[in-house]
Amino acid sequence: MVSAIIGRLSQAFLLLLVMSVIGFIGIHSVGNPVFNLVNAEAATPEDIRRATVALGLDQPVWHQYFRFIGNVLTGNFGTSYIYHLPAFQLVMGKLPATLELAIVAMMIAAPTGVLLGLLAGRRKDKPVDWAILRLSVIALSIPSFWLSMMLILIGAILTGWFPSGGRGPTGTLLGTEWSFLTLDGLRQLTLPALALALPNIALIARLTRSGTIEVETQDFTRFCQAKGLSPRRILFRHTLPNISIPIVTIIGMQFGGMLAFAVVVESIFNWPGVGKLLIDSIQLLDRPVVMATLTFISIAFVALNALVDLFYVVLDPRTRHSA
Amino acid sequence: MKTDTMRTFWKRPGRSRVSLPLLILMAYVVLAVAGSLIAPQNPYDPLQIYAWESSSSPGTAGSGGYTYLLGTDGLGRDIFSTVLYGLRISLFVAFTSTALAAFIGVTAGVTAAYAGKLGDALIMRIVDLQLSLPTILVALIAIVTLGPGIDRIILALVIVQWATYARVTRGVAMSEASKSYLDAAHLLRLPARRIIFRHLLPNSIAPAITLVPIELGHAVALEATLSFLGLGVPIDKPSLGSAVANGFQYLLTGQYWISLFPGLALFGLIASINFVGEDVRRRLDPRSR
Amino acid sequence: MQFMRKFRQPLLALALATVLSPGLAATTVMADELRIGTQLKLMTLDPHYADLNENNALLAHIYERLVRQDEHLSPQPALAVSWKRLAPTQWEFKLREGVKFHDGSPFTAQDVIYSIERVRDFLKPPSGGFQSYTKPIKSVTAPDPMIIVIETDGEAPTLPLQMTTLFILPHKTSGFATSEELNSGAKPNGTGPYKFAGWQSGERLTLASNPDYWGGAPAWSDVTFRVIENPAARVAALTTGDVDLADYIPARDVENLKQRNIKIESTSASRSNFLQFDIASETHPGITDKSGKTIANPFRDSRVRQALTMATDRPFITEKILSGYGTAASQIFPPGLSGTSDKLKVTPPDYDGAKALLAEAGYPEGFNVVLAGPGGRYPGDAESLQSVAQNWARIGVTVQPVVSPFSVFMTKRSSGEYPLWYGGCSGEAVTLCLDGVLASQNEALGTGSLNYGRYENKTFDQMLIKAKAMEDGPGRSEALASATEFVMADYPTIPLYHFHLIVGHSQKVGSYTVHPRGWTMAMQAAPPTE
């Protein structure tokens, strides 16, 4: 158990290191960020050169990298070239927006997906099952950026029911600003949350379906049926508890995936979260922020997966023995 | 005939070998190959474009003597032609990258299984590393590092996808490698390359093949997403994804056709690939029935 | 001072009177809240950090300058009530009495000295955006708490104009405020008509009216700037009523907006966009003959430049691509502004003449050339490249347009990767663009900073130096105009267009006067008159 955790941690560490080298060099080679922070229509080449020197961008890339790593070890990701704020603080500032989006999306996706999955699983090979399966493939085939655009077209432009983008007014909870606390904020949240939820509904439904089929064909379910237990009782007392582990697993993992996929949805809905920050920073070549954002998303993803595994061990006695 | 396929599509898998999705996918490939013959305009040639007819709605007659069936985009390119040419790029990128990724991944997986502890650890560490990150993130890092361009995006997709093949193949190859016929091969002192390519590979390739359609769908979607984010193919030669992206800003002001039609084409493509993939998987894996 | 009368509109006078004159403004105090959707992404609260429109427009609500530049670009009293030139290198500014910072402390000469010294001595790159304005300043002294004397190294006939750039910060008893301090920590403290209420960097800036403003309480009780970078999203926010006013409206959306009862205001921006040639290189891999072999750089021959200019259909760009919201350009600054020529005219394309001239220069078959530009930076940028490619194809010049994100384009351009590119210049006066784009590269004189193609014209350089040394007035304007006419006859660049700045607003705003510098400000918006 302990060795597994250490192994995981060292692997995560290695991952971050490799990623940081690649990302660092990658952004370095694209262009000079100085052009985004001086007035390019007035600045002299001398101004540009001095600004480049001031940011340390004239140094060989390896020097820059080692200085960056040195700073990161002291907990400092550097200062954003564009916003002039500590990069990590900037990422943390955008986190509530992304979190609330992912949480609301999951609150839509998990119950809907489980419900559809149960429905399909219990009516295996019936028309309902096939329709749900087909629809799930279709849902998984819509690229998330196009889905977002179509939601804007239908939900905002044609009907005017929801705003076309942006984050609404916020309320304060636990010292943080959340937009789901206000009515307008919820309205603004609806479309992006739906865009993020739809593919996850499909995934969760498929998983729940196969879980249900597996459990219901097992001996103990047949035994229950033979005993004359009502189908509802079998479902809630036996089937659901037995398929809850894989469902929780997929929900946990998908939550991490949502944090990453928010990149697309956020930039379309102009949602000021971590994902939009990443894309904006890539386009503005704001390297400290890109590095901080990438590191944050990776850590969150790896940590979530580790948590899910841990949960698995706690919940399922069989894996405890084999681990 | 057609209604039949339609009905079986929504109900049970029929006995017929040709399903509706496969027909659609084949139509897509034909359109992509013959696109330049069908398209009234070459959207990459500035001389064939009438910039002042930009953002024309579907059905508008154009100066080139043909009708803009699906309208024009903000630069005056015929959407119908853009979709046909973009389809070619999207499919080319997806097929090439999937083939390369499958080849590299399978080879790596088999090599890992055969190469003993050290080689196995080395290859599988990289695989684990990569698969512990969301694919979209790996793709983003790769494309930012490599820069824009069609060749780069293919490379980025290969980087993203090879690991899945490697992991799956290695699993099978491990069990295959422990079988007695390979011991025999060792005893006969066959060269390693021969053992890998003549014996291990053919016997371990099946799971990788079931992966191909799924990954092909992923590749199309990923390329489109990267291009949409402005990190993929160059804007003067749009793939379906960048064609949708070009239309995004017009969507909000009601010129829906610029992103609707390329998006529909893209969605249809991915959906047909995914349905074909499901069929393949179901046929090869009877348990999933 | 004679300035562009063309731009004067009756509305303008009304708007200015409402916003700025104390008597009138008092009747419209606390009218309402104004919500503005803007492209300008405010990224810092340090008004001295970078000379970008983002900072100059939004922070102008909180901070003020000694001199204000009005809609005709002429200097108007702000924190200084009057100024005079004491000697060729000496200017005196008389400061406004009774002005208070938002925290209640009085505005004095100390604050001016502090602000100038902060920019000149304290700020280090990359925060050196304004240093080019303070570099020539030798000393700033205060003979009286309300009088400032600025001593310059060389002659500075236009120092008041330079003072329209620098925001005045309240002085500190010791040392200087760092950018980090201004960004986090304490509230920004200025003398402007609006007080800082809150911000989220890159997302939102909220302001509250300053009832004690020296010019009278401003028209709006609260102002919110929402950063909406995507132009289409900005238009959508305006049509759905999420914002009352939106800036940088794409020309293609104007008709649609008018139908939805949105009022449109526009003005020609004090800038130009043009095609610039690499003239210094002997050969360039981006210029080839029809078989793909690199050839000697044809742009060194002014006949080739002239032929290409003749074959460029500029009215098409302004009429079709910019939907009429642009002026076809024949020089570097919009005609009508001080120092521009009224003799230079845009001619319709003459493809036959151009082809003949190209043949005379030795290119009867034309050649292939790469034309680079940024995408989505300026209205009509990528589209113009395509349109130029179509034009030139008619005289045998095959253009390969290359469009990249701005920073990538700039990096490659400064490393000399392009033989021909789309450029832009803007500024507070025509001299800035003449100096930057057309004068020879000369670090000592600070000229040629945007002359990436290293065009050189010694006679023009001399004419420009002479004109710039002249006292502000008609004589100087004429000298600048004739220098422009002289240099344009050599076709150093192909001027394309001066795009118009378009602002849309709902009925909640009575009128809006667009500032030609592209600054979106609540002060330009007047509430509806009852």
Short mmCIF file of N, CA and C in Angstrom, two decimals, chain A residues 115-245:
data_model
loop_
_atom_site.label_atom_id
_atom_site.label_comp_id
_atom_site.label_asym_id
_atom_site.label_seq_id
_atom_site.Cartn_x
_atom_site.Cartn_y
_atom_site.Cartn_z
N LEU A 115 -29.22 6.88 -14.22
CA LEU A 115 -30.61 6.53 -14.49
C LEU A 115 -30.76 5.88 -15.86
N LEU A 116 -30.21 6.52 -16.86
CA LEU A 116 -30.31 5.98 -18.23
C LEU A 116 -29.62 4.63 -18.31
N GLY A 117 -28.49 4.50 -17.63
CA GLY A 117 -27.74 3.25 -17.67
C GLY A 117 -28.52 2.11 -17.04
N LEU A 118 -29.14 2.40 -15.89
CA LEU A 118 -29.96 1.37 -15.24
C LEU A 118 -31.11 0.95 -16.13
N LEU A 119 -31.74 1.96 -16.71
CA LEU A 119 -32.87 1.71 -17.59
C LEU A 119 -32.46 0.79 -18.73
N ALA A 120 -31.33 1.13 -19.36
CA ALA A 120 -30.86 0.33 -20.49
C ALA A 120 -30.45 -1.05 -20.04
N GLY A 121 -29.74 -1.13 -18.92
CA GLY A 121 -29.23 -2.41 -18.46
C GLY A 121 -30.35 -3.38 -18.10
N ARG A 122 -31.38 -2.86 -17.47
CA ARG A 122 -32.46 -3.75 -17.07
C ARG A 122 -33.37 -4.13 -18.22
N ARG A 123 -33.32 -3.36 -19.29
CA ARG A 123 -34.10 -3.72 -20.49
C ARG A 123 -33.15 -4.13 -21.59
N LYS A 124 -32.20 -4.95 -21.22
CA LYS A 124 -31.16 -5.32 -22.17
C LYS A 124 -31.77 -5.89 -23.46
N ASP A 125 -31.22 -5.40 -24.58
CA ASP A 125 -31.65 -5.83 -25.92
C ASP A 125 -33.07 -5.41 -26.28
N LYS A 126 -33.71 -4.65 -25.40
CA LYS A 126 -35.01 -4.09 -25.77
C LYS A 126 -34.77 -2.78 -26.53
N PRO A 127 -35.81 -2.26 -27.21
CA PRO A 127 -35.62 -1.01 -27.97
C PRO A 127 -35.04 0.12 -27.12
N VAL A 128 -35.49 0.22 -25.85
CA VAL A 128 -34.97 1.30 -25.00
C VAL A 128 -33.45 1.20 -24.90
N ASP A 129 -32.98 -0.01 -24.67
CA ASP A 129 -31.56 -0.25 -24.51
C ASP A 129 -30.81 0.19 -25.77
N TRP A 130 -31.29 -0.26 -26.92
CA TRP A 130 -30.60 0.08 -28.17
C TRP A 130 -30.63 1.58 -28.44
N ALA A 131 -31.77 2.19 -28.13
CA ALA A 131 -31.86 3.64 -28.36
C ALA A 131 -30.85 4.37 -27.48
N ILE A 132 -30.78 3.95 -26.19
CA ILE A 132 -29.85 4.63 -25.29
C ILE A 132 -28.41 4.40 -25.74
N LEU A 133 -28.11 3.18 -26.15
CA LEU A 133 -26.75 2.88 -26.62
C LEU A 133 -26.40 3.73 -27.83
N ARG A 134 -27.33 3.77 -28.81
CA ARG A 134 -27.08 4.54 -30.03
C ARG A 134 -26.90 6.01 -29.70
N LEU A 135 -27.80 6.52 -28.87
CA LEU A 135 -27.73 7.93 -28.51
C LEU A 135 -26.41 8.24 -27.80
N SER A 136 -25.95 7.28 -27.00
CA SER A 136 -24.71 7.54 -26.29
C SER A 136 -23.53 7.64 -27.26
N VAL A 137 -23.56 6.79 -28.30
CA VAL A 137 -22.49 6.90 -29.31
C VAL A 137 -22.57 8.25 -30.00
N ILE A 138 -23.80 8.66 -30.32
CA ILE A 138 -23.95 9.96 -30.98
C ILE A 138 -23.45 11.08 -30.07
N ALA A 139 -23.82 11.01 -28.80
CA ALA A 139 -23.40 12.06 -27.87
C ALA A 139 -21.88 12.11 -27.76
N LEU A 140 -21.28 10.93 -27.78
CA LEU A 140 -19.82 10.90 -27.67
C LEU A 140 -19.14 11.31 -28.98
N SER A 141 -19.91 11.39 -30.06
CA SER A 141 -19.32 11.74 -31.35
C SER A 141 -19.33 13.24 -31.61
N ILE A 142 -20.12 13.97 -30.84
CA ILE A 142 -20.17 15.42 -31.09
C ILE A 142 -18.92 16.06 -30.49
N PRO A 143 -18.10 16.68 -31.29
CA PRO A 143 -16.92 17.35 -30.72
C PRO A 143 -17.39 18.41 -29.73
N SER A 144 -16.72 18.52 -28.60
CA SER A 144 -17.26 19.37 -27.53
C SER A 144 -17.31 20.83 -27.95
N PHE A 145 -16.41 21.26 -28.84
CA PHE A 145 -16.47 22.67 -29.23
C PHE A 145 -17.70 22.94 -30.09
N TRP A 146 -18.04 21.98 -30.93
CA TRP A 146 -19.21 22.19 -31.78
C TRP A 146 -20.49 22.09 -30.97
N LEU A 147 -20.50 21.16 -30.03
CA LEU A 147 -21.64 21.04 -29.13
C LEU A 147 -21.88 22.38 -28.41
N SER A 148 -20.78 22.97 -27.92
CA SER A 148 -20.90 24.25 -27.23
C SER A 148 -21.49 25.31 -28.15
N MET A 149 -21.01 25.32 -29.39
CA MET A 149 -21.49 26.33 -30.33
C MET A 149 -22.96 26.13 -30.63
N MET A 150 -23.36 24.87 -30.77
CA MET A 150 -24.76 24.61 -31.08
C MET A 150 -25.66 24.97 -29.89
N LEU A 151 -25.15 24.74 -28.69
CA LEU A 151 -25.91 25.15 -27.50
C LEU A 151 -26.07 26.67 -27.48
N ILE A 152 -25.02 27.39 -27.88
CA ILE A 152 -25.13 28.84 -27.93
C ILE A 152 -26.16 29.24 -28.99
N LEU A 153 -26.07 28.58 -30.15
CA LEU A 153 -26.99 28.91 -31.24
C LEU A 153 -28.44 28.69 -30.80
N ILE A 154 -28.68 27.53 -30.21
CA ILE A 154 -30.06 27.21 -29.86
C ILE A 154 -30.49 27.90 -28.58
N GLY A 155 -29.67 27.80 -27.54
CA GLY A 155 -30.09 28.29 -26.23
C GLY A 155 -29.96 29.79 -26.05
N ALA A 156 -29.12 30.43 -26.87
CA ALA A 156 -28.93 31.87 -26.66
C ALA A 156 -29.40 32.69 -27.86
N ILE A 157 -28.94 32.32 -29.05
CA ILE A 157 -29.19 33.23 -30.18
C ILE A 157 -30.61 33.08 -30.73
N LEU A 158 -31.03 31.82 -30.92
CA LEU A 158 -32.36 31.63 -31.52
C LEU A 158 -33.48 31.87 -30.51
N THR A 159 -33.27 31.42 -29.27
CA THR A 159 -34.37 31.53 -28.30
C THR A 159 -34.17 32.67 -27.31
N GLY A 160 -32.93 33.05 -27.06
CA GLY A 160 -32.66 34.11 -26.10
C GLY A 160 -32.90 33.68 -24.66
N TRP A 161 -32.96 32.36 -24.40
CA TRP A 161 -33.22 31.89 -23.03
C TRP A 161 -32.04 32.13 -22.10
N PHE A 162 -30.85 31.91 -22.64
CA PHE A 162 -29.65 32.02 -21.80
C PHE A 162 -28.67 33.00 -22.42
N PRO A 163 -27.80 33.59 -21.61
CA PRO A 163 -26.76 34.47 -22.18
C PRO A 163 -25.78 33.64 -23.02
N SER A 164 -25.13 34.29 -23.98
CA SER A 164 -24.27 33.56 -24.90
C SER A 164 -22.89 33.29 -24.33
N GLY A 165 -22.56 33.87 -23.22
CA GLY A 165 -21.24 33.60 -22.65
C GLY A 165 -20.95 34.48 -21.47
N GLY A 166 -19.83 34.22 -20.85
CA GLY A 166 -19.42 35.01 -19.69
C GLY A 166 -19.93 34.39 -18.40
N ARG A 167 -19.37 34.89 -17.31
CA ARG A 167 -19.76 34.38 -16.00
C ARG A 167 -20.58 35.46 -15.31
N GLY A 168 -21.63 35.05 -14.63
CA GLY A 168 -22.54 36.00 -14.05
C GLY A 168 -22.05 36.60 -12.74
N PRO A 169 -22.92 37.38 -12.08
CA PRO A 169 -22.54 37.96 -10.80
C PRO A 169 -22.30 36.87 -9.76
N THR A 170 -21.47 37.16 -8.80
CA THR A 170 -21.07 36.13 -7.83
C THR A 170 -21.58 36.46 -6.44
N GLY A 171 -21.69 35.43 -5.62
CA GLY A 171 -21.96 35.60 -4.20
C GLY A 171 -20.80 35.00 -3.44
N THR A 172 -20.69 35.29 -2.17
CA THR A 172 -19.53 34.82 -1.41
C THR A 172 -19.91 33.64 -0.53
N LEU A 173 -19.09 32.58 -0.60
CA LEU A 173 -19.28 31.42 0.26
C LEU A 173 -17.88 30.95 0.65
N LEU A 174 -17.64 30.77 1.93
CA LEU A 174 -16.35 30.32 2.42
C LEU A 174 -15.22 31.23 1.93
N GLY A 175 -15.52 32.50 1.83
CA GLY A 175 -14.48 33.46 1.45
C GLY A 175 -14.14 33.44 -0.02
N THR A 176 -14.91 32.71 -0.83
CA THR A 176 -14.63 32.66 -2.26
C THR A 176 -15.87 33.12 -3.02
N GLU A 177 -15.63 33.67 -4.21
CA GLU A 177 -16.74 34.15 -5.01
C GLU A 177 -17.26 33.01 -5.91
N TRP A 178 -18.54 32.72 -5.79
CA TRP A 178 -19.14 31.67 -6.63
C TRP A 178 -20.32 32.27 -7.38
N SER A 179 -20.45 31.92 -8.66
CA SER A 179 -21.55 32.52 -9.41
C SER A 179 -22.83 31.69 -9.30
N PHE A 180 -22.74 30.44 -8.78
CA PHE A 180 -23.97 29.65 -8.71
C PHE A 180 -24.87 30.11 -7.56
N LEU A 181 -24.37 31.06 -6.77
CA LEU A 181 -25.16 31.55 -5.65
C LEU A 181 -26.16 32.61 -6.07
N THR A 182 -26.02 33.13 -7.27
CA THR A 182 -26.98 34.13 -7.73
C THR A 182 -27.80 33.55 -8.87
N LEU A 183 -28.99 34.08 -9.05
CA LEU A 183 -29.90 33.55 -10.07
C LEU A 183 -29.33 33.79 -11.47
N ASP A 184 -28.86 35.03 -11.69
CA ASP A 184 -28.25 35.35 -12.99
C ASP A 184 -27.03 34.49 -13.23
N GLY A 185 -26.28 34.27 -12.17
CA GLY A 185 -25.08 33.46 -12.28
C GLY A 185 -25.42 32.05 -12.72
N LEU A 186 -26.50 31.49 -12.16
CA LEU A 186 -26.92 30.14 -12.54
C LEU A 186 -27.35 30.09 -14.00
N ARG A 187 -28.04 31.15 -14.43
CA ARG A 187 -28.48 31.20 -15.82
C ARG A 187 -27.27 31.15 -16.76
N GLN A 188 -26.23 31.91 -16.39
CA GLN A 188 -25.02 31.94 -17.22
C GLN A 188 -24.29 30.59 -17.19
N LEU A 189 -24.49 29.88 -16.09
CA LEU A 189 -23.77 28.62 -15.89
C LEU A 189 -24.39 27.49 -16.68
N THR A 190 -25.68 27.61 -17.00
CA THR A 190 -26.43 26.49 -17.55
C THR A 190 -25.82 25.92 -18.84
N LEU A 191 -25.63 26.78 -19.85
CA LEU A 191 -25.18 26.26 -21.14
C LEU A 191 -23.79 25.62 -21.08
N PRO A 192 -22.79 26.29 -20.50
CA PRO A 192 -21.48 25.63 -20.44
C PRO A 192 -21.53 24.34 -19.63
N ALA A 193 -22.31 24.31 -18.56
CA ALA A 193 -22.39 23.09 -17.76
C ALA A 193 -23.01 21.96 -18.58
N LEU A 194 -24.03 22.30 -19.37
CA LEU A 194 -24.65 21.28 -20.24
C LEU A 194 -23.63 20.76 -21.24
N ALA A 195 -22.86 21.67 -21.82
CA ALA A 195 -21.87 21.27 -22.82
C ALA A 195 -20.87 20.30 -22.23
N LEU A 196 -20.51 20.54 -20.99
CA LEU A 196 -19.54 19.68 -20.33
C LEU A 196 -20.19 18.37 -19.88
N ALA A 197 -21.49 18.43 -19.58
CA ALA A 197 -22.17 17.28 -19.00
C ALA A 197 -22.52 16.22 -20.04
N LEU A 198 -22.92 16.65 -21.24
CA LEU A 198 -23.50 15.71 -22.20
C LEU A 198 -22.62 14.49 -22.49
N PRO A 199 -21.36 14.66 -22.88
CA PRO A 199 -20.55 13.47 -23.12
C PRO A 199 -20.41 12.60 -21.89
N ASN A 200 -20.42 13.22 -20.72
CA ASN A 200 -20.28 12.45 -19.49
C ASN A 200 -21.54 11.66 -19.17
N ILE A 201 -22.70 12.21 -19.51
CA ILE A 201 -23.94 11.45 -19.36
C ILE A 201 -23.81 10.16 -20.15
N ALA A 202 -23.34 10.29 -21.38
CA ALA A 202 -23.22 9.13 -22.26
C ALA A 202 -22.26 8.10 -21.67
N LEU A 203 -21.10 8.58 -21.20
CA LEU A 203 -20.10 7.67 -20.66
C LEU A 203 -20.63 6.94 -19.43
N ILE A 204 -21.21 7.70 -18.52
CA ILE A 204 -21.71 7.11 -17.28
C ILE A 204 -22.84 6.14 -17.57
N ALA A 205 -23.70 6.50 -18.52
CA ALA A 205 -24.81 5.62 -18.87
C ALA A 205 -24.28 4.28 -19.41
N ARG A 206 -23.29 4.34 -20.27
CA ARG A 206 -22.73 3.10 -20.84
C ARG A 206 -22.13 2.22 -19.76
N LEU A 207 -21.43 2.86 -18.86
CA LEU A 207 -20.76 2.11 -17.80
C LEU A 207 -21.78 1.48 -16.86
N THR A 208 -22.77 2.28 -16.49
CA THR A 208 -23.81 1.78 -15.59
C THR A 208 -24.55 0.62 -16.24
N ARG A 209 -24.78 0.76 -17.54
CA ARG A 209 -25.49 -0.30 -18.26
C ARG A 209 -24.72 -1.61 -18.18
N SER A 210 -23.44 -1.57 -18.51
CA SER A 210 -22.71 -2.84 -18.52
C SER A 210 -22.57 -3.39 -17.10
N GLY A 211 -22.42 -2.48 -16.11
CA GLY A 211 -22.36 -2.93 -14.73
C GLY A 211 -23.64 -3.63 -14.32
N THR A 212 -24.75 -3.02 -14.66
CA THR A 212 -26.05 -3.58 -14.31
C THR A 212 -26.23 -4.95 -14.94
N ILE A 213 -25.86 -5.06 -16.21
CA ILE A 213 -26.03 -6.35 -16.90
C ILE A 213 -25.19 -7.41 -16.21
N GLU A 214 -23.96 -7.04 -15.88
CA GLU A 214 -23.06 -8.01 -15.25
C GLU A 214 -23.62 -8.49 -13.92
N VAL A 215 -24.06 -7.52 -13.09
CA VAL A 215 -24.57 -7.88 -11.77
C VAL A 215 -25.84 -8.71 -11.88
N GLU A 216 -26.72 -8.30 -12.80
CA GLU A 216 -28.02 -8.97 -12.86
C GLU A 216 -27.93 -10.37 -13.43
N THR A 217 -26.84 -10.70 -14.09
CA THR A 217 -26.72 -12.06 -14.58
C THR A 217 -25.98 -12.94 -13.58
N GLN A 218 -25.55 -12.32 -12.47
CA GLN A 218 -24.81 -13.13 -11.51
C GLN A 218 -25.77 -13.96 -10.65
N ASP A 219 -25.18 -14.94 -10.01
CA ASP A 219 -25.99 -15.92 -9.28
C ASP A 219 -26.85 -15.29 -8.20
N PHE A 220 -26.24 -14.34 -7.43
CA PHE A 220 -27.01 -13.88 -6.27
C PHE A 220 -28.27 -13.12 -6.68
N THR A 221 -28.23 -12.45 -7.85
CA THR A 221 -29.43 -11.77 -8.30
C THR A 221 -30.49 -12.81 -8.66
N ARG A 222 -30.04 -13.87 -9.34
CA ARG A 222 -30.99 -14.93 -9.69
C ARG A 222 -31.59 -15.54 -8.44
N PHE A 223 -30.73 -15.66 -7.43
CA PHE A 223 -31.19 -16.22 -6.17
C PHE A 223 -32.27 -15.34 -5.55
N CYS A 224 -32.00 -14.00 -5.60
CA CYS A 224 -32.96 -13.04 -5.06
C CYS A 224 -34.29 -13.16 -5.79
N GLN A 225 -34.16 -13.27 -7.13
CA GLN A 225 -35.38 -13.36 -7.92
C GLN A 225 -36.14 -14.62 -7.54
N ALA A 226 -35.40 -15.71 -7.36
CA ALA A 226 -36.03 -16.97 -7.00
C ALA A 226 -36.73 -16.86 -5.65
N LYS A 227 -36.10 -16.06 -4.75
CA LYS A 227 -36.67 -15.89 -3.43
C LYS A 227 -37.95 -15.07 -3.49
N GLY A 228 -38.20 -14.44 -4.66
CA GLY A 228 -39.43 -13.67 -4.81
C GLY A 228 -39.32 -12.24 -4.36
N LEU A 229 -38.09 -11.71 -4.27
CA LEU A 229 -37.93 -10.30 -3.91
C LEU A 229 -38.44 -9.42 -5.04
N SER A 230 -38.98 -8.24 -4.68
CA SER A 230 -39.49 -7.35 -5.71
C SER A 230 -38.32 -6.77 -6.51
N PRO A 231 -38.56 -6.54 -7.82
CA PRO A 231 -37.48 -6.02 -8.67
C PRO A 231 -36.89 -4.73 -8.10
N ARG A 232 -37.77 -3.90 -7.51
CA ARG A 232 -37.26 -2.64 -6.99
C ARG A 232 -36.27 -2.90 -5.85
N ARG A 233 -36.63 -3.86 -5.00
CA ARG A 233 -35.77 -4.17 -3.86
C ARG A 233 -34.44 -4.72 -4.34
N ILE A 234 -34.50 -5.56 -5.35
CA ILE A 234 -33.26 -6.11 -5.89
C ILE A 234 -32.38 -4.98 -6.42
N LEU A 235 -33.04 -4.04 -7.14
CA LEU A 235 -32.30 -2.95 -7.75
C LEU A 235 -31.60 -2.12 -6.68
N PHE A 236 -32.38 -1.74 -5.66
CA PHE A 236 -31.80 -0.78 -4.71
C PHE A 236 -30.93 -1.44 -3.65
N ARG A 237 -31.23 -2.66 -3.28
CA ARG A 237 -30.46 -3.30 -2.21
C ARG A 237 -29.28 -4.09 -2.75
N HIS A 238 -29.38 -4.55 -3.97
CA HIS A 238 -28.31 -5.44 -4.45
C HIS A 238 -27.56 -4.91 -5.66
N THR A 239 -28.32 -4.53 -6.70
CA THR A 239 -27.65 -4.12 -7.93
C THR A 239 -26.87 -2.83 -7.73
N LEU A 240 -27.57 -1.79 -7.26
CA LEU A 240 -26.92 -0.47 -7.13
C LEU A 240 -25.65 -0.51 -6.27
N PRO A 241 -25.71 -1.09 -5.08
CA PRO A 241 -24.47 -1.12 -4.29
C PRO A 241 -23.34 -1.82 -5.02
N ASN A 242 -23.68 -2.82 -5.79
CA ASN A 242 -22.63 -3.57 -6.46
C ASN A 242 -22.01 -2.85 -7.66
N ILE A 243 -22.80 -1.97 -8.28
CA ILE A 243 -22.20 -1.27 -9.42
C ILE A 243 -21.68 0.11 -9.00
N SER A 244 -21.86 0.45 -7.73
CA SER A 244 -21.47 1.80 -7.34
C SER A 244 -19.96 2.02 -7.46
N ILE A 245 -19.18 0.99 -7.26
CA ILE A 245 -17.72 1.19 -7.30
C ILE A 245 -17.24 1.66 -8.67
#
